[in-house]
mmCIF file of C-alpha atoms in Angstrom:
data_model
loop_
_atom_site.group_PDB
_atom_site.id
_atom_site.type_symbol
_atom_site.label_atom_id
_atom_site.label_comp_id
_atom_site.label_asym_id
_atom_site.label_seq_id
_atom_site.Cartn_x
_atom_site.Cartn_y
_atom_site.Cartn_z
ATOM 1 C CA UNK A 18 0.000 0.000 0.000
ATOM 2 C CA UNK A 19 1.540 3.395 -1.150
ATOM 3 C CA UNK A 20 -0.038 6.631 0.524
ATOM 4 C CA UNK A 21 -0.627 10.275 -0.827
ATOM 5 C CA UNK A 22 -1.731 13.164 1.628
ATOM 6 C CA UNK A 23 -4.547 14.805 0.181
ATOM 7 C CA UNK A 24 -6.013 18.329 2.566
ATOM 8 C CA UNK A 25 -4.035 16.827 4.853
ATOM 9 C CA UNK A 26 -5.986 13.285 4.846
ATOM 10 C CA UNK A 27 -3.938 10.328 4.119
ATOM 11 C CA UNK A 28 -5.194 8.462 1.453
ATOM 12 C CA UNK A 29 -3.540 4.838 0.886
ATOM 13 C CA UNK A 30 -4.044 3.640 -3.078
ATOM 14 C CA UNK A 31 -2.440 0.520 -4.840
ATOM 15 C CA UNK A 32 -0.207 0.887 -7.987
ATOM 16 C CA UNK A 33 0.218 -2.148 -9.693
ATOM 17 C CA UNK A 34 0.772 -3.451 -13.582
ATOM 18 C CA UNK A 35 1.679 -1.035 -16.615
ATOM 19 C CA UNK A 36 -0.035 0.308 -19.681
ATOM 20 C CA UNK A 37 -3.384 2.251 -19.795
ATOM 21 C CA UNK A 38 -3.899 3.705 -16.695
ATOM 22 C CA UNK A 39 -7.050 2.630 -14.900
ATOM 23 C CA UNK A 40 -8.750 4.746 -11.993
ATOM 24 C CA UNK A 41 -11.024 2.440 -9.792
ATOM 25 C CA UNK A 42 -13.466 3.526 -6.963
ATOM 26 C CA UNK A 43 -15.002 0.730 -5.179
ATOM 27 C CA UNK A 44 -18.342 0.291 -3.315
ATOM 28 C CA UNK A 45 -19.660 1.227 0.058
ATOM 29 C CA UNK A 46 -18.594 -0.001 2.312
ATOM 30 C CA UNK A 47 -15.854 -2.020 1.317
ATOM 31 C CA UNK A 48 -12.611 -1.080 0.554
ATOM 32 C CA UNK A 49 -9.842 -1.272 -2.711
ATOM 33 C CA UNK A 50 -9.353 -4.946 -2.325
ATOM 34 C CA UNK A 51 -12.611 -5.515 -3.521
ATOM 35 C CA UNK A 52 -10.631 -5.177 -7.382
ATOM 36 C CA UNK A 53 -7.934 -7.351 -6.151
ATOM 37 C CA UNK A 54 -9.134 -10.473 -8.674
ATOM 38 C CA UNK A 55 -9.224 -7.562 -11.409
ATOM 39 C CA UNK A 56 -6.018 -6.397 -10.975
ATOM 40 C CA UNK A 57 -4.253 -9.878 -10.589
ATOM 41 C CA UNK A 58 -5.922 -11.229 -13.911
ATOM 42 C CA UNK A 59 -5.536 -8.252 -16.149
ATOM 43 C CA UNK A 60 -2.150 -5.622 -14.446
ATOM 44 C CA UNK A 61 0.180 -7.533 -16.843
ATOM 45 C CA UNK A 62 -2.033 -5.447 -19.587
ATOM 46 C CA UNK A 63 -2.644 -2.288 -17.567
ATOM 47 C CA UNK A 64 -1.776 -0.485 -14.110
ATOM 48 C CA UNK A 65 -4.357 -0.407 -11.790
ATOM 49 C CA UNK A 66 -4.754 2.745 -9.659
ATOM 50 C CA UNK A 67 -6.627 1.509 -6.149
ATOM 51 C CA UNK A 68 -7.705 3.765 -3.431
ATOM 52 C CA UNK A 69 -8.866 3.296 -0.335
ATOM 53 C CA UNK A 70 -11.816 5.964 -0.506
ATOM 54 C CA UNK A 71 -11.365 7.814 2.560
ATOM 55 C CA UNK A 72 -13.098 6.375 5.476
ATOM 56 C CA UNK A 73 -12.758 2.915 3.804
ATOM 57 C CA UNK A 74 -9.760 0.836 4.187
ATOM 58 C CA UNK A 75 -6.559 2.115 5.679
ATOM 59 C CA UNK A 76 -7.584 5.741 3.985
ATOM 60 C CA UNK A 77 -8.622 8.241 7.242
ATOM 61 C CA UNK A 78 -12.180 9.860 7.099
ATOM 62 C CA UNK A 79 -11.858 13.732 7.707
ATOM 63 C CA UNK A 80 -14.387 15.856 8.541
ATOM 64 C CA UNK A 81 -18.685 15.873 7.706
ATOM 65 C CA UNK A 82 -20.409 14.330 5.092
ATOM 66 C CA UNK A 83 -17.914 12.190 2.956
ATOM 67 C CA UNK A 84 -19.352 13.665 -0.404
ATOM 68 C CA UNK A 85 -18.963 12.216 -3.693
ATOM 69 C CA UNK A 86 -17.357 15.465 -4.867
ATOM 70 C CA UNK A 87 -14.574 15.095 -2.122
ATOM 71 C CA UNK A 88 -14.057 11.629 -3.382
ATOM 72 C CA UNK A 89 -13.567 12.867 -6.760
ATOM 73 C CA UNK A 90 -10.948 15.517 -6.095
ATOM 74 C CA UNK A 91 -8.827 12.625 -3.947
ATOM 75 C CA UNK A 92 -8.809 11.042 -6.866
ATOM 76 C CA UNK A 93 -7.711 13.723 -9.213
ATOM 77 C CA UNK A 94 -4.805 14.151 -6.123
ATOM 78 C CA UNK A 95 -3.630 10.552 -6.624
ATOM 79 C CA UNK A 96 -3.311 11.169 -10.907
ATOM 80 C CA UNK A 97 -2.034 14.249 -10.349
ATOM 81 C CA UNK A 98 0.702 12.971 -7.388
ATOM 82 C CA UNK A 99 1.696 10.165 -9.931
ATOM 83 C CA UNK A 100 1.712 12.700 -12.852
ATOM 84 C CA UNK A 101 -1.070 11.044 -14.859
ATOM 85 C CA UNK A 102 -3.142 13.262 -17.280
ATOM 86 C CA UNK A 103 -5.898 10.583 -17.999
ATOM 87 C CA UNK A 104 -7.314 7.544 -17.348
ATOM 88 C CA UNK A 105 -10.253 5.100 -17.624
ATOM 89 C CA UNK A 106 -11.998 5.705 -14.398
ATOM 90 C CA UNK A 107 -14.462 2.883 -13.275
ATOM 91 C CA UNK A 108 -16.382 2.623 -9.944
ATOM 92 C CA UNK A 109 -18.865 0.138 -8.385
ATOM 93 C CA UNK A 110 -21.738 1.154 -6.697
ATOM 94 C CA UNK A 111 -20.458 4.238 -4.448
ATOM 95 C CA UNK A 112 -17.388 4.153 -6.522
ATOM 96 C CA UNK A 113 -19.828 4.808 -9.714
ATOM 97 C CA UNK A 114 -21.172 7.841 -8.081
ATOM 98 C CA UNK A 115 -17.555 9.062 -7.137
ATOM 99 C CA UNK A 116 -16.462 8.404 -10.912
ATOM 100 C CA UNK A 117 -19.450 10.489 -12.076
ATOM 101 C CA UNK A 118 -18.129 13.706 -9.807
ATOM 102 C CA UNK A 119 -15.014 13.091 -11.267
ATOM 103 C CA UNK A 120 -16.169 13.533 -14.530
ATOM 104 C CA UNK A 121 -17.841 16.642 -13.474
ATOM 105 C CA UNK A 122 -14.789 17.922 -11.827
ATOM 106 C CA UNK A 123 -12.519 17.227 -14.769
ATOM 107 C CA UNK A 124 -13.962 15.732 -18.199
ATOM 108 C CA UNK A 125 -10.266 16.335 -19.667
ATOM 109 C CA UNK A 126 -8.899 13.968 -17.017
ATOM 110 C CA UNK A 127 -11.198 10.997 -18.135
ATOM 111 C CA UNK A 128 -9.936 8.755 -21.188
ATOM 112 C CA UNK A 129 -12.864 6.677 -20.903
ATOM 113 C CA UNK A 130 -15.441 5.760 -17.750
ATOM 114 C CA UNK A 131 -16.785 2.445 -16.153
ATOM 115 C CA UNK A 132 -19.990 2.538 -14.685
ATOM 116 C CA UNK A 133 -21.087 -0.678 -12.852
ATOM 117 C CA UNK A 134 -24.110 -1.239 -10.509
ATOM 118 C CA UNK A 135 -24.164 2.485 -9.842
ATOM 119 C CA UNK A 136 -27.062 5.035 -11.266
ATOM 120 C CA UNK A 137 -27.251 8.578 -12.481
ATOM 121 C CA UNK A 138 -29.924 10.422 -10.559
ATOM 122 C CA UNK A 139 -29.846 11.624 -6.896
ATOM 123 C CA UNK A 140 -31.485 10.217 -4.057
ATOM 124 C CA UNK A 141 -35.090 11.260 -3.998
ATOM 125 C CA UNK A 142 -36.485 12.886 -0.228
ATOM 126 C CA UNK A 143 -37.043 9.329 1.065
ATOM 127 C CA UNK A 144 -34.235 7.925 -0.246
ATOM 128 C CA UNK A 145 -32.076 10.420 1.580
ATOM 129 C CA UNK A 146 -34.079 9.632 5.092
ATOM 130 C CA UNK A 147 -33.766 6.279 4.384
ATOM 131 C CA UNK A 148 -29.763 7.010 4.111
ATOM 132 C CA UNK A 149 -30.273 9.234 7.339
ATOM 133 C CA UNK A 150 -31.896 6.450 8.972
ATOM 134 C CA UNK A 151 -29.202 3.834 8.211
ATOM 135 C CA UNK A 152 -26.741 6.200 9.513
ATOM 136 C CA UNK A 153 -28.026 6.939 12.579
ATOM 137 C CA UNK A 154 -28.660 3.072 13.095
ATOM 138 C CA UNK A 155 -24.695 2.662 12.461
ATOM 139 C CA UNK A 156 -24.226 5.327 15.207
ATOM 140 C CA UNK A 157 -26.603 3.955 17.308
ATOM 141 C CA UNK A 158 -26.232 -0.035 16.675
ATOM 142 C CA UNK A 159 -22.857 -0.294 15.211
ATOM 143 C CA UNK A 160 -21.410 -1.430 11.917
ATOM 144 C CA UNK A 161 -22.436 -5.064 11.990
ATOM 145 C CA UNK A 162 -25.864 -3.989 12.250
ATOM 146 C CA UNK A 163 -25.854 -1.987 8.622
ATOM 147 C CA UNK A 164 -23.577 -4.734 7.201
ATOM 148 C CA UNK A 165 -25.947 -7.700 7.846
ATOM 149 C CA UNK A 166 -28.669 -5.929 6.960
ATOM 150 C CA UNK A 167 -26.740 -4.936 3.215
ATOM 151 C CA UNK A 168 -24.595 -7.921 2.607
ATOM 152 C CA UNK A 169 -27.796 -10.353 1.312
ATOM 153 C CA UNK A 170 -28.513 -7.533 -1.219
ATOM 154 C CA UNK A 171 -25.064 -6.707 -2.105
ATOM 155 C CA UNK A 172 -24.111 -11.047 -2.882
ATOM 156 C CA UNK A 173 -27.076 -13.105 -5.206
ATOM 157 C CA UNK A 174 -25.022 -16.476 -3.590
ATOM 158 C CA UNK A 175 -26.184 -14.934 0.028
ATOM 159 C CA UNK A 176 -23.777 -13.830 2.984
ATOM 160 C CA UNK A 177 -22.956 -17.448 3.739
ATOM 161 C CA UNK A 178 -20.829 -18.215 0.460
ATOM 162 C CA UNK A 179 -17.121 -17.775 0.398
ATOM 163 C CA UNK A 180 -17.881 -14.157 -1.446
ATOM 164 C CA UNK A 181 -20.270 -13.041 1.116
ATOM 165 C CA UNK A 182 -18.138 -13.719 3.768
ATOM 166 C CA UNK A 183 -15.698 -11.928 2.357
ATOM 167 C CA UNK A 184 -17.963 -8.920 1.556
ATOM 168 C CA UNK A 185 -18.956 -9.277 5.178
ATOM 169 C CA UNK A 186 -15.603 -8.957 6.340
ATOM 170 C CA UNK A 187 -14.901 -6.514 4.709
ATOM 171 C CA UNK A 188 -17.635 -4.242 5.158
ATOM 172 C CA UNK A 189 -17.090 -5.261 9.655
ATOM 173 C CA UNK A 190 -13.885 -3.005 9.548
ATOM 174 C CA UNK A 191 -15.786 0.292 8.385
ATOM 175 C CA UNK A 192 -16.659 2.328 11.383
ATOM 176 C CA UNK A 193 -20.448 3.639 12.387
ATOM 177 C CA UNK A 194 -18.678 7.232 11.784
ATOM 178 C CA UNK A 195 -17.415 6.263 8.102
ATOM 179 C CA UNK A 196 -20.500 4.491 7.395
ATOM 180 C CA UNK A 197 -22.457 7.425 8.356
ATOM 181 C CA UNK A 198 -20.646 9.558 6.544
ATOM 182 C CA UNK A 199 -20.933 7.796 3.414
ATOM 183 C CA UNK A 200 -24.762 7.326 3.549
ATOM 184 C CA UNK A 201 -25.023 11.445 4.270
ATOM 185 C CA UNK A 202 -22.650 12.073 1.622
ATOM 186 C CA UNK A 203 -24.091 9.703 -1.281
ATOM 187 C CA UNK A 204 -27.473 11.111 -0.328
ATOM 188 C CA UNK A 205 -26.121 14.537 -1.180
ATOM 189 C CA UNK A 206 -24.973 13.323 -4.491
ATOM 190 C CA UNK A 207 -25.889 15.683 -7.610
ATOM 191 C CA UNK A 208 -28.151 14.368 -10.593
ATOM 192 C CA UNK A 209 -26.036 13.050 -13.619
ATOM 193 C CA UNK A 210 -28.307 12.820 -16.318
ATOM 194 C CA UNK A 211 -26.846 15.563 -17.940
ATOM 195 C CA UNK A 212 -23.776 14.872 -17.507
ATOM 196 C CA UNK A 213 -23.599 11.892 -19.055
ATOM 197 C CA UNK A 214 -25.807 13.474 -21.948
ATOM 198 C CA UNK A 215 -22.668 15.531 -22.435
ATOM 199 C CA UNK A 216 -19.782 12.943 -22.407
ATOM 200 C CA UNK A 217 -18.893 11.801 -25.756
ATOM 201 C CA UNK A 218 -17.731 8.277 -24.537
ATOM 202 C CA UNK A 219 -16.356 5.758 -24.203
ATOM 203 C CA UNK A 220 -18.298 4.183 -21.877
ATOM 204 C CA UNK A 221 -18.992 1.016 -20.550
ATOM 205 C CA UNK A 222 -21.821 0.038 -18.288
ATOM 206 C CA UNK A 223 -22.358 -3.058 -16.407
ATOM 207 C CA UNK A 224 -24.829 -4.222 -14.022
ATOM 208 C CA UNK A 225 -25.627 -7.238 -11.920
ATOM 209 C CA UNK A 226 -27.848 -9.812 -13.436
ATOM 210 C CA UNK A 227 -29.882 -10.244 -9.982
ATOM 211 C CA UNK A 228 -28.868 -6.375 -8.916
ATOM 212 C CA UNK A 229 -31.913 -5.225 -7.087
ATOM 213 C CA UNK A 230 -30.525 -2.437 -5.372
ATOM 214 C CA UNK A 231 -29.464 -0.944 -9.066
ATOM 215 C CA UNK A 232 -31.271 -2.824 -11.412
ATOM 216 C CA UNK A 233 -30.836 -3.245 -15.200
ATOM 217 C CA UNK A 234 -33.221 -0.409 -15.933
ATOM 218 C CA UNK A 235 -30.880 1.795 -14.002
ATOM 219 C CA UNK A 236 -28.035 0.833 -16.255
ATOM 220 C CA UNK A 237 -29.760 1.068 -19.169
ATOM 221 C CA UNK A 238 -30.981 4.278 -18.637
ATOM 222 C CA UNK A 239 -26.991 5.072 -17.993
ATOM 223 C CA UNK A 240 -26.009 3.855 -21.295
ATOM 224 C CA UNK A 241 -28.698 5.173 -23.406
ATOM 225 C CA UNK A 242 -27.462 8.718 -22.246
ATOM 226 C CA UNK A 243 -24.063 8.265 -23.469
ATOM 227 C CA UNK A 244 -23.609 7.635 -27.458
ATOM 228 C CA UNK A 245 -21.839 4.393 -28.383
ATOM 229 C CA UNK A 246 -21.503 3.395 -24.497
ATOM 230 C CA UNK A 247 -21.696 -0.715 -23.822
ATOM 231 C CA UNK A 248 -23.746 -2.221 -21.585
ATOM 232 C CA UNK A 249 -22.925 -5.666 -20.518
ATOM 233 C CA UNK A 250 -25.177 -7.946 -17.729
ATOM 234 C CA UNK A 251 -23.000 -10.343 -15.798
ATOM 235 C CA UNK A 252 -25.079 -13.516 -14.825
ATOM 236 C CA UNK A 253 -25.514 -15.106 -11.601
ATOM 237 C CA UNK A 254 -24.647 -11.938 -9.847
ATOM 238 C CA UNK A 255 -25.780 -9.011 -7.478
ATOM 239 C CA UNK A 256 -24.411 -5.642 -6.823
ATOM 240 C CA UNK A 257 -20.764 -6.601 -6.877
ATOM 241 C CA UNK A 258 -20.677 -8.380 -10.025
ATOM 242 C CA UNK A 259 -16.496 -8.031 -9.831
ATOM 243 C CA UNK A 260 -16.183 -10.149 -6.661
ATOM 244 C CA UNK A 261 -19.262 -12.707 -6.771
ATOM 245 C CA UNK A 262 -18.677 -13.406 -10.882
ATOM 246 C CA UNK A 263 -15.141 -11.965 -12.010
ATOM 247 C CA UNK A 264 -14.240 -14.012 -14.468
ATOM 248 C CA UNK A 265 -17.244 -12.595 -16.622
ATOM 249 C CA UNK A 266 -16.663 -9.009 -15.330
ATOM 250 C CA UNK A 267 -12.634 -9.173 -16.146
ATOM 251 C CA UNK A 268 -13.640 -10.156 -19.574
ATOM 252 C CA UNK A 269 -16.112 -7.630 -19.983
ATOM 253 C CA UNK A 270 -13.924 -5.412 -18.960
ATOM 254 C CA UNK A 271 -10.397 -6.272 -20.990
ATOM 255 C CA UNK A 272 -12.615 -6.647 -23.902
ATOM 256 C CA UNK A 273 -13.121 -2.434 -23.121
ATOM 257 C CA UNK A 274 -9.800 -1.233 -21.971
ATOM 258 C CA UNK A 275 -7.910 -3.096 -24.808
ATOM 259 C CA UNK A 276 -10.472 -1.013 -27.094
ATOM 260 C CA UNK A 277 -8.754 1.923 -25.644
ATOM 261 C CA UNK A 278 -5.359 0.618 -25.362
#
C-alpha cells in the first residue's frame, strides 16, 4: 500500500501493472481490495490505480459528510501525485457515483469511464431519510448492524458463500462514523443525467444480473445517455458483479480497456 496526503488526509491507493492507466473507486462499504481479482488477472495489460476511498480501508475519514465530490478531487490528487493526465476511471456502486463527480470535476482527465451497478440520478427525499436512517442506526447499533442488513442484497449467492463472507468482512472493519458519513454524503450526491448526456464516450456500463438495489433499468438508462456506451449484464450476480462473478466481469472489462489501449 503506497499513501498520498490529500487536505491533509492520508489516502492509501495501490499501484500495480503497466499500460493504460485505470482509476477504480469501489463500493460502500468495502474497501480497494474488492478489485484485487481484477487487478491480478488483467495488471500484466494495464496499471491499476486503487484507493482506499477515505473512510474505507486504511484511507482516514476527515471531517462531515464524505461527499462524492470530495471523493472525486482525492482522486484527481492521486493522478495528479503520480503525474497522470488521464485515465479510464471505473467505480462500483459508491465508486460509480464518485467516478461520475469526477467527470464533473474534470472531463479532460477521463480517457474513458466504467460505470457498474451504480445510477445517475440523486437520491429522492425518502431515499435520503432512508440514508439518514441507516446512519443513525450505524451510530446507534454499530457497523455489523448496517452490514448484515446490506450484505444479502449486495451477494445473489447470500452472505454465507465464500464471497459473502468476504464482503462481510470486509464491510465489519468500516466504522459507524465512516459508514455514516458515506450514507449522508451519497445522499447529497448531484443528478447526472446531464452529464452523461454531455460525455462523448467511451463508456462502458455493467450491471448485476440479480442487482436489485441498481437494477438493469438503471443501467440502461446510464447507457442510453451516453452515445456508443456498452452495456454488458453479468449472470448469476448481485451488486458486486467483480467479486461474486469476475471471471465474466474481467472479460467484460479487458474486452473495453484493450479497445482503448
Amino acid at each position: 500500500m503506497l499513501t498520498v496526503a490529500v487536505n491533509g488526509i492520508p489516502l492509501h491507493y495501490r499501484d500495480v501493472g503497466q499500460g493504460l492507466p485505470v482509476l477504480l473507486l469501489h463500493a460502500f462499504p468495502l474497501d480497494g481490495s474488492a478489485f484485487d481479482r481484477q487487478v491480478a488477472a488483467l495488471s500484466g495489460r494495464y496499471r491499476f490505480l486503487v484507493p482506499d476511498l477515505r473512510g474505507f480501508g486504511q484511507s482516514r475519514r476527515g471531517e462531515g459528510p464524505t461527499e462524492m465530490r470530495m471523493l472525486a478531487q482525492d482522486a484527481l490528487a492521486l493522478l495528479d501525485a503520480l503525474n497522470i493526465d488521464a485515465a479510464v476511471v471505473g467505480g462500483v456502486s459508491m465508486g460509480g457515483y464518485a467516478a461520475l463527480a469526477l467527470l464533473r470535476e474534470d472531463p479532460g482527465r477521463v480517457r474513458g469511464l466504467v460505470l457498474a451497478d451504480t445510477q445517475c440520478t440523486a437520491d429522492d427525499a425518502a431515499g435520503r431519510d432512508k440514508r439518514e436512517a441507516t446512519a443513525q442506526q450505524a451510530l446507534k447499533e454499530g457497523t455489523a448492524s448496517v452490514v448484515q442488513g446490506l450484505v444479502p442484497k449486495l451477494v445473489h449467492a447470500g452472505p454465507e458463500s465464500p464471497v459473502g463472507r468476504e464482503v462481510t468482512t470486509l464491510g465489519l472493519a468500516a466504522s459507524p462514523e465512516s459508514i455514516a458519513a458515506a450514507q449522508r454524503g451519497m445522499g447529497l450526491r448531484l443528478d447526472s443525467k446531464d452529464l452523461l448526456a454531455r460525455y462523448a464516450g467511451p463508456a462502458l456500463v455493467v450491471v448485476g444480473e440479480h442487482d436489485a438495489v441498481t437494477p438493469l433499468a438503471k443501467a440502461k438508462q446510464m447507457a442510453d445517455l451516453v452515445q456508443g456506451a456498452r452495456l454488458e449484464v453479468i449472470p448469476g450476480a448481485a451488486h458486486l458483479p467483480n467479486q461474486e462473478q469476475p471471471e465474466a466481469f474481467n472479460t467484460v472489462l479487458d474486452s473495453f480497456l484493450a479497445s482503448l489501449a
